[in-house]
Short mmCIF file of C-alpha atoms (C1' of nucleotides) in Angstrom, two decimals:
data_model
loop_
_atom_site.label_atom_id
_atom_site.label_comp_id
_atom_site.label_asym_id
_atom_site.label_seq_id
_atom_site.Cartn_x
_atom_site.Cartn_y
_atom_site.Cartn_z
CA UNK A 1 56.50 -74.37 -138.36
CA UNK A 2 58.68 -71.43 -138.49
CA UNK A 3 60.02 -71.89 -141.97
CA UNK A 4 57.41 -69.50 -143.24
CA UNK A 5 58.60 -66.64 -141.10
CA UNK A 6 61.55 -64.30 -140.90
CA UNK A 7 63.81 -64.41 -137.85
CA UNK A 8 62.31 -61.21 -136.52
CA UNK A 9 58.85 -62.62 -136.76
CA UNK A 10 60.02 -65.75 -135.06
CA UNK A 11 61.04 -63.77 -132.03
CA UNK A 12 57.61 -62.26 -131.68
CA UNK A 13 56.00 -65.62 -132.19
CA UNK A 14 58.14 -67.26 -129.55
CA UNK A 15 56.76 -64.86 -126.96
CA UNK A 16 53.26 -66.07 -127.68
CA UNK A 17 54.21 -69.68 -127.04
CA UNK A 18 54.44 -71.71 -123.87
CA UNK A 19 57.22 -74.25 -123.89
CA UNK A 20 56.24 -77.56 -122.35
CA UNK A 21 57.67 -80.98 -121.69
CA UNK A 22 55.42 -84.02 -121.78
CA UNK A 23 56.45 -87.24 -120.09
CA UNK A 24 56.39 -90.55 -121.95
CA UNK A 25 53.00 -92.23 -122.13
CA UNK A 26 51.13 -89.09 -121.17
CA UNK A 27 47.91 -88.43 -123.12
CA UNK A 28 48.11 -84.66 -123.41
CA UNK A 29 45.21 -84.17 -125.82
CA UNK A 30 42.02 -86.01 -125.00
CA UNK A 31 39.38 -86.54 -127.67
CA UNK A 32 36.25 -84.55 -126.90
CA UNK A 33 37.92 -82.05 -124.60
CA UNK A 34 37.53 -78.35 -125.39
CA UNK A 35 40.04 -77.47 -128.10
CA UNK A 36 41.78 -74.52 -126.52
CA UNK A 37 45.30 -75.04 -127.75
CA UNK A 38 47.43 -75.48 -130.76
CA UNK A 39 50.78 -77.29 -130.59
CA UNK A 40 54.06 -77.36 -132.43
CA UNK A 41 56.35 -80.26 -131.61
CA UNK A 42 60.02 -79.51 -131.06
CA UNK A 43 61.27 -82.94 -130.10
CA UNK A 44 59.93 -86.45 -129.54
CA UNK A 45 57.31 -88.62 -131.18
CA UNK A 46 53.57 -88.42 -130.63
CA UNK A 47 50.85 -90.96 -131.31
CA UNK A 48 47.56 -89.47 -132.59
CA UNK A 49 44.54 -91.72 -132.19
CA UNK A 50 40.82 -92.16 -131.88
CA UNK A 51 39.10 -94.84 -129.83
CA UNK A 52 35.70 -96.46 -129.44
CA UNK A 53 34.14 -96.86 -126.00
CA UNK A 54 34.88 -100.59 -125.97
CA UNK A 55 38.61 -100.06 -126.41
CA UNK A 56 39.09 -100.62 -130.12
CA UNK A 57 41.33 -97.91 -131.38
CA UNK A 58 42.87 -96.50 -134.50
CA UNK A 59 46.10 -94.58 -134.70
CA UNK A 60 45.56 -91.91 -137.33
CA UNK A 61 49.19 -90.92 -137.43
CA UNK A 62 52.53 -90.32 -135.79
CA UNK A 63 53.94 -86.82 -135.50
CA UNK A 64 57.43 -85.64 -134.74
CA UNK A 65 59.66 -82.58 -134.57
CA UNK A 66 58.41 -79.62 -136.56
CA UNK A 67 54.87 -80.89 -136.92
CA UNK A 68 51.59 -79.34 -135.82
CA UNK A 69 48.78 -80.59 -133.73
CA UNK A 70 45.36 -79.24 -133.00
CA UNK A 71 44.09 -77.87 -136.26
CA UNK A 72 40.61 -78.89 -135.10
CA UNK A 73 38.30 -76.04 -135.82
CA UNK A 74 35.20 -77.07 -133.97
CA UNK A 75 35.21 -76.41 -130.26
CA UNK A 76 36.34 -79.91 -129.37
CA UNK A 77 39.35 -82.08 -130.01
CA UNK A 78 38.67 -84.62 -132.70
CA UNK A 79 41.39 -86.99 -131.49
CA UNK A 80 43.67 -87.88 -128.61
CA UNK A 81 47.44 -87.51 -128.61
CA UNK A 82 49.95 -89.39 -126.50
CA UNK A 83 53.66 -88.88 -126.03
CA UNK A 84 55.60 -91.97 -127.12
CA UNK A 85 58.73 -90.67 -125.41
CA UNK A 86 59.68 -87.44 -123.72
CA UNK A 87 58.20 -84.70 -125.89
CA UNK A 88 59.06 -81.02 -126.04
CA UNK A 89 56.55 -78.73 -127.64
CA UNK A 90 55.23 -75.18 -127.88
CA UNK A 91 51.65 -74.53 -126.94
CA UNK A 92 49.60 -71.59 -128.23
CA UNK A 93 46.20 -70.68 -126.92
CA UNK A 94 43.58 -70.34 -129.61
CA UNK A 95 43.20 -66.63 -128.87
CA UNK A 96 46.88 -65.86 -129.34
CA UNK A 97 46.86 -68.03 -132.44
CA UNK A 98 44.27 -65.79 -134.03
CA UNK A 99 46.40 -62.83 -133.10
CA UNK A 100 49.41 -64.49 -134.66
CA UNK A 101 47.47 -65.15 -137.85
CA UNK A 102 46.57 -61.50 -138.09
CA UNK A 103 50.22 -60.51 -137.68
CA UNK A 104 51.69 -63.16 -139.98
CA UNK A 105 49.46 -64.01 -142.90
CA UNK A 106 52.24 -66.20 -144.27
CA UNK A 107 51.64 -68.59 -141.43
CA UNK A 108 48.03 -69.05 -142.37
CA UNK A 109 49.01 -69.80 -145.93
CA UNK A 110 51.46 -72.36 -144.72
CA UNK A 111 48.92 -74.02 -142.46
CA UNK A 112 46.55 -74.30 -145.38
CA UNK A 113 49.24 -76.08 -147.36
CA UNK A 114 49.91 -78.40 -144.48
CA UNK A 115 46.24 -79.17 -144.01
CA UNK A 116 45.87 -79.91 -147.71
CA UNK A 117 48.79 -82.27 -147.54
CA UNK A 118 47.44 -84.05 -144.48
CA UNK A 119 44.17 -84.43 -146.30
CA UNK A 120 45.77 -86.24 -149.23
CA UNK A 121 47.64 -88.49 -146.81
CA UNK A 122 44.38 -89.23 -145.03
CA UNK A 123 42.68 -90.12 -148.32
CA UNK A 124 45.49 -92.49 -149.19
CA UNK A 125 45.17 -94.13 -145.81
CA UNK A 126 41.42 -94.49 -146.26
CA UNK A 127 42.00 -96.37 -149.51
CA UNK A 128 44.43 -98.61 -147.64
CA UNK A 129 42.01 -99.27 -144.80
CA UNK A 130 39.00 -99.76 -147.03
CA UNK A 131 40.45 -101.90 -149.77
CA UNK A 132 43.95 -103.26 -149.23
CA UNK A 133 44.86 -106.72 -147.93
CA UNK A 134 47.06 -107.17 -144.89
CA UNK A 135 50.20 -107.80 -146.93
CA UNK A 136 49.46 -104.78 -149.11
CA UNK A 137 48.99 -102.60 -146.03
CA UNK A 138 52.27 -103.65 -144.49
CA UNK A 139 54.09 -103.18 -147.80
CA UNK A 140 52.55 -99.73 -148.17
CA UNK A 141 53.78 -98.82 -144.72
CA UNK A 142 57.32 -99.89 -145.50
CA UNK A 143 57.27 -97.90 -148.71
CA UNK A 144 55.98 -94.81 -146.97
CA UNK A 145 58.84 -95.12 -144.51
CA UNK A 146 61.32 -95.17 -147.37
CA UNK A 147 59.77 -92.10 -148.95
CA UNK A 148 59.91 -90.14 -145.72
CA UNK A 149 63.33 -91.17 -144.56
CA UNK A 150 65.13 -91.04 -147.85
CA UNK A 151 63.26 -87.92 -148.81
CA UNK A 152 63.13 -89.59 -152.21
CA UNK A 153 62.43 -86.79 -154.61
CA UNK A 154 59.07 -87.31 -156.32
CA UNK A 155 58.53 -90.92 -155.39
CA UNK A 156 61.74 -92.16 -156.97
CA UNK A 157 62.39 -95.47 -155.26
CA UNK A 158 65.92 -96.78 -154.81
CA UNK A 159 66.51 -99.76 -157.09
CA UNK A 160 68.91 -101.49 -154.75
CA UNK A 161 68.25 -102.96 -151.33
CA UNK A 162 68.19 -100.79 -148.26
CA UNK A 163 67.98 -101.16 -144.52
CA UNK A 164 65.12 -99.62 -142.60
CA UNK A 165 64.67 -99.08 -138.91
CA UNK A 166 61.07 -99.69 -137.83
CA UNK A 167 60.34 -96.90 -135.39
CA UNK A 168 57.20 -98.35 -133.83
CA UNK A 169 56.03 -101.53 -132.12
CA UNK A 170 53.92 -104.21 -133.81
CA UNK A 171 51.00 -103.14 -131.63
CA UNK A 172 51.15 -99.55 -132.86
CA UNK A 173 51.60 -100.71 -136.41
CA UNK A 174 48.51 -102.90 -136.10
CA UNK A 175 46.45 -100.02 -134.73
CA UNK A 176 47.73 -97.80 -137.52
CA UNK A 177 46.98 -100.28 -140.31
CA UNK A 178 43.65 -101.53 -138.98
CA UNK A 179 44.96 -105.05 -138.31
CA UNK A 180 45.92 -107.18 -135.30
CA UNK A 181 49.44 -107.70 -134.02
CA UNK A 182 49.39 -111.29 -135.22
CA UNK A 183 48.32 -110.39 -138.74
CA UNK A 184 51.06 -107.78 -138.98
CA UNK A 185 53.59 -110.37 -137.90
CA UNK A 186 52.31 -112.93 -140.38
CA UNK A 187 52.35 -110.38 -143.18
CA UNK A 188 56.00 -109.65 -142.48
CA UNK A 189 56.60 -113.40 -142.50
CA UNK A 190 54.93 -113.72 -145.88
CA UNK A 191 56.98 -110.87 -147.37
CA UNK A 192 60.04 -112.64 -146.04
CA UNK A 193 59.00 -115.97 -147.61
CA UNK A 194 58.49 -114.15 -150.90
CA UNK A 195 62.02 -112.79 -150.80
CA UNK A 196 60.99 -109.16 -150.51
CA UNK A 197 62.39 -108.42 -147.05
CA UNK A 198 64.78 -109.74 -144.45
CA UNK A 199 65.05 -109.08 -140.73
CA UNK A 200 68.22 -108.56 -138.73
CA UNK A 201 66.00 -108.14 -135.72
CA UNK A 202 62.36 -107.28 -135.17
CA UNK A 203 63.01 -103.60 -135.68
CA UNK A 204 65.53 -103.61 -138.50
CA UNK A 205 64.28 -104.74 -141.87
CA UNK A 206 66.08 -104.90 -145.19
CA UNK A 207 64.03 -104.21 -148.29
CA UNK A 208 65.60 -106.56 -150.80
CA UNK A 209 63.75 -105.11 -153.76
CA UNK A 210 61.92 -101.84 -153.09
CA UNK A 211 60.52 -101.65 -156.60
CA UNK A 212 58.96 -105.08 -156.43
CA UNK A 213 57.61 -104.20 -152.99
CA UNK A 214 55.93 -101.19 -154.51
CA UNK A 215 54.13 -103.42 -156.98
CA UNK A 216 52.77 -105.44 -154.08
CA UNK A 217 51.80 -102.37 -152.06
CA UNK A 218 49.79 -100.89 -154.88
CA UNK A 219 48.43 -104.04 -156.48
CA UNK A 220 50.25 -103.30 -159.71
CA UNK A 221 50.78 -106.93 -160.59
CA UNK B 1 32.22 -70.53 -150.88
CA UNK B 2 31.19 -67.02 -151.06
CA UNK B 3 29.86 -66.63 -147.54
CA UNK B 4 33.19 -65.21 -146.52
CA UNK B 5 33.05 -62.37 -148.98
CA UNK B 6 31.15 -59.14 -149.44
CA UNK B 7 28.91 -58.71 -152.49
CA UNK B 8 31.44 -56.43 -154.12
CA UNK B 9 34.17 -58.95 -153.69
CA UNK B 10 31.91 -61.61 -155.09
CA UNK B 11 31.61 -59.70 -158.32
CA UNK B 12 35.35 -59.56 -158.75
CA UNK B 13 35.65 -63.20 -157.91
CA UNK B 14 33.02 -64.23 -160.40
CA UNK B 15 35.11 -62.74 -163.19
CA UNK B 16 37.97 -65.04 -162.29
CA UNK B 17 35.79 -68.12 -162.57
CA UNK B 18 34.82 -70.24 -165.53
CA UNK B 19 31.30 -71.64 -165.29
CA UNK B 20 31.04 -75.20 -166.49
CA UNK B 21 28.49 -77.95 -166.86
CA UNK B 22 29.54 -81.58 -166.44
CA UNK B 23 27.41 -84.37 -167.83
CA UNK B 24 26.36 -87.31 -165.65
CA UNK B 25 28.97 -90.04 -165.26
CA UNK B 26 31.80 -87.84 -166.48
CA UNK B 27 35.07 -88.16 -164.54
CA UNK B 28 36.20 -84.55 -164.62
CA UNK B 29 39.13 -84.87 -162.21
CA UNK B 30 41.48 -87.77 -162.79
CA UNK B 31 43.81 -88.95 -160.02
CA UNK B 32 47.43 -88.25 -160.95
CA UNK B 33 46.70 -85.56 -163.50
CA UNK B 34 48.39 -82.17 -163.06
CA UNK B 35 46.38 -80.22 -160.49
CA UNK B 36 45.73 -77.03 -162.37
CA UNK B 37 42.27 -76.14 -161.18
CA UNK B 38 40.17 -75.53 -158.18
CA UNK B 39 36.39 -76.07 -158.23
CA UNK B 40 33.34 -74.81 -156.44
CA UNK B 41 30.15 -76.79 -157.02
CA UNK B 42 26.97 -74.86 -157.71
CA UNK B 43 24.60 -77.71 -158.35
CA UNK B 44 24.61 -81.49 -158.56
CA UNK B 45 26.33 -84.28 -156.66
CA UNK B 46 29.89 -85.46 -157.17
CA UNK B 47 31.58 -88.72 -156.17
CA UNK B 48 35.20 -88.35 -154.99
CA UNK B 49 37.22 -91.55 -155.13
CA UNK B 50 40.57 -93.29 -155.35
CA UNK B 51 41.22 -96.58 -157.10
CA UNK B 52 43.82 -99.30 -157.27
CA UNK B 53 45.10 -100.55 -160.63
CA UNK B 54 43.10 -103.77 -160.32
CA UNK B 55 39.81 -101.93 -159.98
CA UNK B 56 39.21 -101.95 -156.25
CA UNK B 57 38.09 -98.51 -155.29
CA UNK B 58 37.19 -96.37 -152.36
CA UNK B 59 34.84 -93.43 -152.40
CA UNK B 60 36.31 -90.89 -150.02
CA UNK B 61 33.26 -88.68 -150.08
CA UNK B 62 30.32 -87.11 -151.82
CA UNK B 63 30.20 -83.38 -152.48
CA UNK B 64 27.32 -81.12 -153.41
CA UNK B 65 26.29 -77.52 -153.90
CA UNK B 66 28.55 -75.00 -152.21
CA UNK B 67 31.42 -77.38 -151.65
CA UNK B 68 35.02 -77.19 -152.83
CA UNK B 69 37.17 -79.54 -154.74
CA UNK B 70 40.84 -79.53 -155.54
CA UNK B 71 42.58 -78.39 -152.40
CA UNK B 72 45.45 -80.66 -153.41
CA UNK B 73 48.63 -78.74 -152.92
CA UNK B 74 51.13 -80.99 -154.59
CA UNK B 75 51.31 -80.70 -158.34
CA UNK B 76 49.01 -83.65 -158.93
CA UNK B 77 45.44 -84.56 -158.15
CA UNK B 78 45.24 -86.92 -155.21
CA UNK B 79 41.83 -88.31 -156.24
CA UNK B 80 39.34 -88.60 -159.05
CA UNK B 81 35.93 -86.94 -159.16
CA UNK B 82 32.88 -88.02 -161.11
CA UNK B 83 29.56 -86.29 -161.69
CA UNK B 84 26.69 -88.40 -160.35
CA UNK B 85 24.18 -86.26 -162.23
CA UNK B 86 24.41 -83.07 -164.25
CA UNK B 87 26.77 -80.84 -162.32
CA UNK B 88 27.26 -77.08 -162.55
CA UNK B 89 30.44 -75.66 -161.12
CA UNK B 90 32.91 -72.81 -161.21
CA UNK B 91 36.47 -73.53 -162.14
CA UNK B 92 39.46 -71.38 -161.12
CA UNK B 93 42.94 -71.85 -162.44
CA UNK B 94 45.55 -72.19 -159.75
CA UNK B 95 47.20 -68.95 -160.85
CA UNK B 96 44.04 -66.90 -160.52
CA UNK B 97 43.35 -68.63 -157.23
CA UNK B 98 46.59 -67.29 -155.81
CA UNK B 99 45.62 -63.87 -157.07
CA UNK B 100 42.25 -64.21 -155.41
CA UNK B 101 43.88 -65.19 -152.15
CA UNK B 102 46.01 -62.10 -152.24
CA UNK B 103 42.95 -59.93 -152.80
CA UNK B 104 40.68 -61.66 -150.30
CA UNK B 105 42.53 -62.95 -147.26
CA UNK B 106 39.18 -63.88 -145.71
CA UNK B 107 38.83 -66.59 -148.31
CA UNK B 108 42.06 -68.20 -147.26
CA UNK B 109 40.93 -68.21 -143.65
CA UNK B 110 37.72 -69.85 -144.66
CA UNK B 111 39.47 -72.50 -146.70
CA UNK B 112 41.65 -73.32 -143.73
CA UNK B 113 38.54 -73.86 -141.64
CA UNK B 114 37.05 -76.06 -144.29
CA UNK B 115 40.21 -78.11 -144.62
CA UNK B 116 40.39 -78.57 -140.86
CA UNK B 117 36.82 -79.77 -140.84
CA UNK B 118 37.40 -82.19 -143.70
CA UNK B 119 40.37 -83.52 -141.80
CA UNK B 120 38.29 -84.36 -138.74
CA UNK B 121 35.71 -86.04 -140.96
CA UNK B 122 38.48 -88.04 -142.60
CA UNK B 123 39.82 -89.15 -139.24
CA UNK B 124 36.38 -90.29 -138.16
CA UNK B 125 36.05 -92.26 -141.38
CA UNK B 126 39.45 -93.86 -140.82
CA UNK B 127 38.30 -95.11 -137.42
CA UNK B 128 35.21 -96.52 -139.10
CA UNK B 129 37.19 -98.25 -141.83
CA UNK B 130 39.88 -99.55 -139.51
CA UNK B 131 37.83 -100.77 -136.59
CA UNK B 132 34.08 -100.88 -137.06
CA UNK B 133 32.00 -103.92 -138.03
CA UNK B 134 29.72 -103.86 -141.05
CA UNK B 135 26.58 -103.15 -139.02
CA UNK B 136 28.37 -100.38 -137.13
CA UNK B 137 29.52 -98.82 -140.40
CA UNK B 138 26.05 -98.79 -141.90
CA UNK B 139 24.58 -97.40 -138.68
CA UNK B 140 27.21 -94.69 -138.61
CA UNK B 141 26.34 -93.73 -142.16
CA UNK B 142 22.64 -93.43 -141.34
CA UNK B 143 23.46 -91.29 -138.33
CA UNK B 144 25.70 -89.01 -140.34
CA UNK B 145 22.88 -88.54 -142.82
CA UNK B 146 20.58 -87.45 -140.01
CA UNK B 147 23.12 -84.98 -138.70
CA UNK B 148 23.65 -83.41 -142.10
CA UNK B 149 20.06 -83.27 -143.23
CA UNK B 150 18.46 -82.20 -140.01
CA UNK B 151 21.31 -79.84 -139.31
CA UNK B 152 20.94 -81.13 -135.78
CA UNK B 153 22.64 -78.55 -133.63
CA UNK B 154 25.64 -80.09 -131.88
CA UNK B 155 24.84 -83.74 -132.39
CA UNK B 156 21.42 -83.57 -130.77
CA UNK B 157 19.60 -86.59 -132.16
CA UNK B 158 15.83 -86.62 -132.53
CA UNK B 159 14.29 -89.00 -130.00
CA UNK B 160 11.39 -90.00 -132.20
CA UNK B 161 11.43 -91.93 -135.43
CA UNK B 162 12.19 -90.22 -138.71
CA UNK B 163 12.19 -90.98 -142.40
CA UNK B 164 15.37 -90.74 -144.40
CA UNK B 165 15.94 -90.74 -148.12
CA UNK B 166 19.06 -92.68 -149.07
CA UNK B 167 20.69 -90.57 -151.75
CA UNK B 168 23.11 -93.17 -153.11
CA UNK B 169 23.08 -96.72 -154.46
CA UNK B 170 24.14 -99.77 -152.49
CA UNK B 171 27.21 -100.01 -154.72
CA UNK B 172 28.34 -96.48 -153.84
CA UNK B 173 27.58 -97.07 -150.20
CA UNK B 174 29.70 -100.22 -150.24
CA UNK B 175 32.60 -98.37 -151.84
CA UNK B 176 32.22 -95.59 -149.30
CA UNK B 177 32.11 -97.90 -146.26
CA UNK B 178 34.78 -100.35 -147.41
CA UNK B 179 32.33 -103.24 -147.78
CA UNK B 180 30.62 -105.18 -150.58
CA UNK B 181 27.11 -104.57 -151.86
CA UNK B 182 25.93 -107.83 -150.32
CA UNK B 183 27.32 -107.01 -146.90
CA UNK B 184 25.66 -103.59 -146.94
CA UNK B 185 22.37 -105.23 -147.80
CA UNK B 186 22.72 -107.83 -145.07
CA UNK B 187 23.62 -105.16 -142.53
CA UNK B 188 20.44 -103.28 -143.36
CA UNK B 189 18.56 -106.56 -142.98
CA UNK B 190 20.06 -107.10 -139.57
CA UNK B 191 19.18 -103.60 -138.39
CA UNK B 192 15.64 -104.32 -139.60
CA UNK B 193 15.51 -107.62 -137.70
CA UNK B 194 16.67 -105.78 -134.59
CA UNK B 195 13.83 -103.29 -134.89
CA UNK B 196 16.05 -100.29 -135.52
CA UNK B 197 14.95 -99.45 -139.05
CA UNK B 198 12.19 -100.11 -141.57
CA UNK B 199 12.12 -99.77 -145.34
CA UNK B 200 9.29 -98.38 -147.45
CA UNK B 201 11.47 -99.05 -150.46
CA UNK B 202 15.18 -99.57 -151.02
CA UNK B 203 15.87 -95.84 -150.88
CA UNK B 204 13.56 -94.72 -148.11
CA UNK B 205 14.37 -95.87 -144.62
CA UNK B 206 12.66 -95.06 -141.32
CA UNK B 207 14.90 -94.83 -138.28
CA UNK B 208 12.64 -96.24 -135.58
CA UNK B 209 14.93 -95.24 -132.75
CA UNK B 210 17.78 -92.90 -133.68
CA UNK B 211 19.23 -92.86 -130.20
CA UNK B 212 19.51 -96.63 -129.99
CA UNK B 213 21.00 -96.61 -133.48
CA UNK B 214 23.66 -94.25 -132.23
CA UNK B 215 24.61 -96.72 -129.51
CA UNK B 216 25.12 -99.36 -132.19
CA UNK B 217 27.07 -97.03 -134.47
CA UNK B 218 29.54 -96.09 -131.77
CA UNK B 219 29.72 -99.34 -129.85
CA UNK B 220 28.33 -97.70 -126.74
CA UNK B 221 26.57 -100.80 -125.53
"C1'" DC C 1 0.12 -104.90 -169.63
"C1'" DG C 2 4.26 -107.56 -169.94
"C1'" DG C 3 8.95 -108.38 -170.84
"C1'" DC C 4 13.74 -106.53 -169.96
"C1'" DG C 5 17.87 -104.47 -167.72
"C1'" DG C 6 19.44 -103.04 -163.74
"C1'" DT C 7 19.46 -102.98 -158.75
"C1'" DT C 8 18.67 -105.16 -154.43
"C1'" DT C 9 18.02 -109.08 -151.51
"C1'" DT C 10 18.85 -113.67 -150.01
"C1'" DG C 11 21.32 -118.12 -149.87
"C1'" DA C 12 25.52 -121.32 -149.92
"C1'" DT C 13 30.29 -121.52 -149.68
"C1'" DT C 14 34.99 -119.84 -149.27
"C1'" DT C 15 38.56 -117.11 -147.41
"C1'" DA C 16 41.13 -113.62 -145.03
"C1'" DT C 17 41.72 -112.08 -140.78
"C1'" DA C 18 40.61 -112.24 -135.79
"C1'" DT C 19 40.88 -114.76 -131.75
"C1'" DC C 20 42.77 -117.96 -128.57
"C1'" DA C 21 46.86 -120.17 -126.97
"C1'" DA C 22 51.74 -121.35 -126.65
"C1'" DG C 23 56.38 -120.77 -127.19
"C1'" DG C 24 60.71 -118.13 -128.33
"C1'" DC C 25 63.55 -113.81 -128.02
"C1'" DT C 26 65.24 -109.51 -125.89
"C1'" DT C 27 66.02 -106.47 -122.54
"C1'" DT C 28 66.36 -105.33 -117.92
"C1'" DC C 29 67.47 -105.49 -113.47
"C1'" DC C 30 68.82 -107.66 -109.42
"C1'" DG D 1 74.34 -114.67 -115.10
"C1'" DG D 2 69.66 -115.80 -114.54
"C1'" DA D 3 64.86 -114.82 -113.69
"C1'" DA D 4 61.09 -111.88 -114.96
"C1'" DA D 5 58.51 -109.03 -118.05
"C1'" DG D 6 57.57 -107.53 -122.44
"C1'" DC D 7 57.53 -108.17 -127.24
"C1'" DC D 8 57.21 -110.88 -131.17
"C1'" DT D 9 56.29 -115.09 -133.76
"C1'" DT D 10 53.92 -119.25 -134.79
"C1'" DG D 11 50.08 -122.50 -134.59
"C1'" DA D 12 45.07 -124.01 -134.24
"C1'" DT D 13 40.50 -122.59 -134.53
"C1'" DA D 14 36.58 -119.44 -135.12
"C1'" DT D 15 34.19 -115.91 -137.51
"C1'" DA D 16 32.93 -111.89 -140.17
"C1'" DA D 17 32.81 -110.59 -144.55
"C1'" DA D 18 33.84 -111.79 -149.46
"C1'" DT D 19 32.62 -114.40 -153.24
"C1'" DC D 20 29.67 -117.04 -156.13
"C1'" DA D 21 25.02 -117.77 -157.54
"C1'" DA D 22 20.23 -117.15 -158.04
"C1'" DA D 23 15.91 -115.21 -157.07
"C1'" DA D 24 12.95 -111.02 -156.12
"C1'" DC D 25 11.98 -106.42 -157.03
"C1'" DC D 26 11.59 -102.11 -159.69
"C1'" DG D 27 11.29 -98.81 -163.12
"C1'" DC D 28 11.01 -98.37 -168.25
"C1'" DC D 29 9.75 -98.87 -172.74
"C1'" DG D 30 7.52 -101.18 -176.22
#
DNA sequence: CGGCGGTTTTGATTTATATCAAGGCTTTCC
DNA sequence: GGAAAGCCTTGATATAAATCAAAACCGCCG
């Protein structure tokens, strides 16, 4: 988060933060609880989700080092968050956050940019959930992985094959894509049959033709 | 948008804006176009949507008087927007917007709050799209209407029946809820059979028991 | 008033995905 | 190294929603 600030500023900011370690599996933000804190992740992956009373759940996203949590502006948390492994983060109380904003306007600007970006990601995901088929969803996920990992400038996809490590379980992927575990698995199988991917093992996939995969993901053919 | 500003400031701001009128049906923001402007709606309803090349589409939201459009921070519009009726709005170029931010930090704060709120709404909608049944989706929509219109403080639902005007067509509702027109219609029919709603005509519905409807919408029973 | 275009409802059928149920792989840990 | 526990895949069946099709309703304009 600290990219927006000078080193001096960073020092001041650090004093306002509480460093914390969260153990794997721990739900450290609970939907509906009073939203008293704001978090910045230093290390480790976090699952952000919402659930219905009967247990159905949706993972709205995964967050890692450098990312923020807790932008919620109403008094209550709009989602839950769970550590997927050991997580190190900084916690700011809402009061000190306001103080920090006053001292570093640049931070507020940056948060606005981040929020705007998250909003476009959310809209894209809504289109996926509302209108894409299972195979399209899975393809879209793979493509998003490529974009993130390769930091492909401006959506330029590699034209040759590339190996991808799947960082999450089938269960998490299902909850993220609005599918079941079985449907995710069958969608992978179909992509394999169609010569678009190959597995070395369940968590290492080779995209044989990223560009063709993109056509599938976005219904361009 | 101007709640955050003093009257004096408002005057200055007004000079930076271009007033425009959009005719019904006009798509005045096109997904993928360079994002040069920022809009504030004065009057009339707008449909915000994303589409796939083959025509499937998802309406991410409806915006009316007082609301903002164009928070997109990347260089390109993340969605399209279409006037549902005659729309009056103010348009700011991105350059002047930055100027305005510099002059009125309060505005930036307010936009951050708005973005955070939109983000929680988006997350709620993702849960709906990913995990709710058709009847649950339609019920959720009705409930959201009540909340907005009645301005029910903190989710307090009326305990007695109330009449609601449905402001959009079945087609729009389907595209908003990730369903088809027919399924929306059948879901209404089912709610009617279950004694939860009643229609005077296709666009005027009576919620016979809002609290029970809420149980259906959120799978609490 | 009566026909016409568009919207909504209702019905029959199909289909994609969920659910139920095994079976196969990995990893772990004794 | 082998058993146990989790994942993941595959198969059979069920089901919710989509699709296809037609009828009912509604507002509009002649």
